[in-house]
Amino acid sequence: MVTKAVIPAAGLGTRFLPATKATPKEMLPVVDRPAIQYVVEEAVAAGLTDVLMITGRSKRALEDHFDRAVELELALEAKGDPARLAAVRETNEMAQVHYVRQGDPKGLGHAVLVAAGHVGHEPFAVLLGDDLIDPRDPLLSTMVEVQQREGGSVVALMEVPHEAISLYGCAAVEGAGDVVRIHGLVEKPPVDEAPSDLAVIGRYVLSPTVFDVLRRTPPGRGGEIQLTDALATLIATEPVHGVVFRGRRYDTGDRLDYLKAVVRLASERDDLGPELLAWLREWLPQQP
Ligand code: G1P
């Protein structure tokens, strides 16, 4: 059974400074919800209601967001605003959220290793907050099914333009189709050395044996302990499968992609979309 989700959220968010000087990047709003809330909702939708966030300094706002906000609730109750009251309550009822600090920022692999004590001996999911997956295109629940059927570990893959592959972990795979066996993984390879155009996107369902491997994994690309390197080692002893995602993914990791994500998601909302699209249609032709 997979019941636990680990969400690394200790990054400094340097690409969004100065917005992220005092606010965690995970709290930047995507339309009207902080980015991290979409990720927790995705975990919950896949049946994972035990969420462990790996945080660091200046991340208190994350804890406050998933906690009760008694004063705010009382104020909304007094005002008679049940819709907003429900929205405020929802975030602390949706999951059991736990927190542990990473301490030294030694990379994604290290962040996952910090979860070892909480996770124990069951397979578990890892969700990276920079990737948002559209709830209409389920991915994590499929990955959990594949892990239960095949054992070992499962990573989410997505075909990306060839020249973009060096921004991602890259998988060498056997077979075609929606579920593939992975026989090689390399973190951010130069374009001309990439074994495929299949990028690792930030969803994993991992065997707990990954922790032993992570303890032995030396720093890799960027001097950081890389989860990709640990998974590449794991392939020698356990199956690692890829679920090829062909749905809608929104990148919130840098400013331009973040803006695109906000516009795309807002355009599709019943309450905001029609007016936003009408304005965009009027405004765009006026631009040089
Ligand atoms: C991380 C992983 C990388 C993966 C990417 C997905 O990189 O190390 O393998 O492809 O997330 O978003 P980051 O984007 O944090 O540098």
Short mmCIF file of N, CA, C and O and ligand atoms in Angstrom, two decimals, residues 108 128 131 168-169 187-188 200 202 226 228, ligand 1:
data_model
loop_
_atom_site.label_atom_id
_atom_site.label_comp_id
_atom_site.label_asym_id
_atom_site.label_seq_id
_atom_site.Cartn_x
_atom_site.Cartn_y
_atom_site.Cartn_z
N LEU A 108 18.14 17.35 -4.03
CA LEU A 108 16.86 16.64 -3.98
C LEU A 108 17.00 15.26 -3.34
O LEU A 108 16.15 14.83 -2.55
N LEU A 128 7.21 16.92 -6.69
CA LEU A 128 7.96 18.17 -6.71
C LEU A 128 7.02 19.32 -7.04
O LEU A 128 6.25 19.25 -8.00
N ASP A 131 6.26 21.31 -10.60
CA ASP A 131 5.44 20.71 -11.65
C ASP A 131 4.01 20.61 -11.15
O ASP A 131 3.76 19.96 -10.13
N TYR A 168 16.42 18.35 -17.52
CA TYR A 168 15.71 17.31 -16.75
C TYR A 168 16.58 16.08 -16.52
O TYR A 168 17.60 15.88 -17.19
N GLY A 169 16.08 15.22 -15.63
CA GLY A 169 16.58 13.86 -15.61
C GLY A 169 16.08 13.19 -16.89
O GLY A 169 14.99 13.48 -17.35
N GLU A 187 21.07 12.50 -14.96
CA GLU A 187 20.58 13.81 -14.55
C GLU A 187 21.11 14.89 -15.49
O GLU A 187 22.31 15.07 -15.64
N LYS A 188 20.19 15.62 -16.11
CA LYS A 188 20.50 16.78 -16.95
C LYS A 188 21.68 16.54 -17.89
O LYS A 188 22.72 17.21 -17.79
N VAL A 200 12.27 13.13 -16.93
CA VAL A 200 11.65 12.83 -15.63
C VAL A 200 10.91 14.10 -15.20
O VAL A 200 11.51 15.16 -15.10
N GLY A 202 8.35 15.79 -12.18
CA GLY A 202 8.49 15.64 -10.73
C GLY A 202 7.50 14.77 -9.98
O GLY A 202 6.93 15.19 -8.96
N GLN A 226 21.82 13.68 -5.97
CA GLN A 226 20.74 13.66 -6.94
C GLN A 226 19.88 12.40 -6.78
O GLN A 226 20.40 11.28 -6.73
N THR A 228 17.99 11.29 -9.08
CA THR A 228 18.17 10.57 -10.36
C THR A 228 19.34 9.58 -10.27
O THR A 228 19.24 8.45 -10.76
C1 G1P B 1 14.55 17.93 -10.57
C2 G1P B 1 15.19 16.57 -10.84
C3 G1P B 1 15.16 16.27 -12.34
C4 G1P B 1 13.74 16.35 -12.85
C5 G1P B 1 13.12 17.72 -12.49
C6 G1P B 1 11.65 17.73 -12.83
O1 G1P B 1 15.37 18.93 -11.11
O2 G1P B 1 16.54 16.56 -10.37
O3 G1P B 1 15.68 14.97 -12.58
O4 G1P B 1 13.73 16.16 -14.23
O5 G1P B 1 13.24 18.01 -11.10
O6 G1P B 1 11.05 18.98 -12.63
P1 G1P B 1 15.20 20.50 -10.76
O7 G1P B 1 14.17 21.02 -11.72
O8 G1P B 1 14.76 20.59 -9.35
O9 G1P B 1 16.55 21.11 -11.01
#
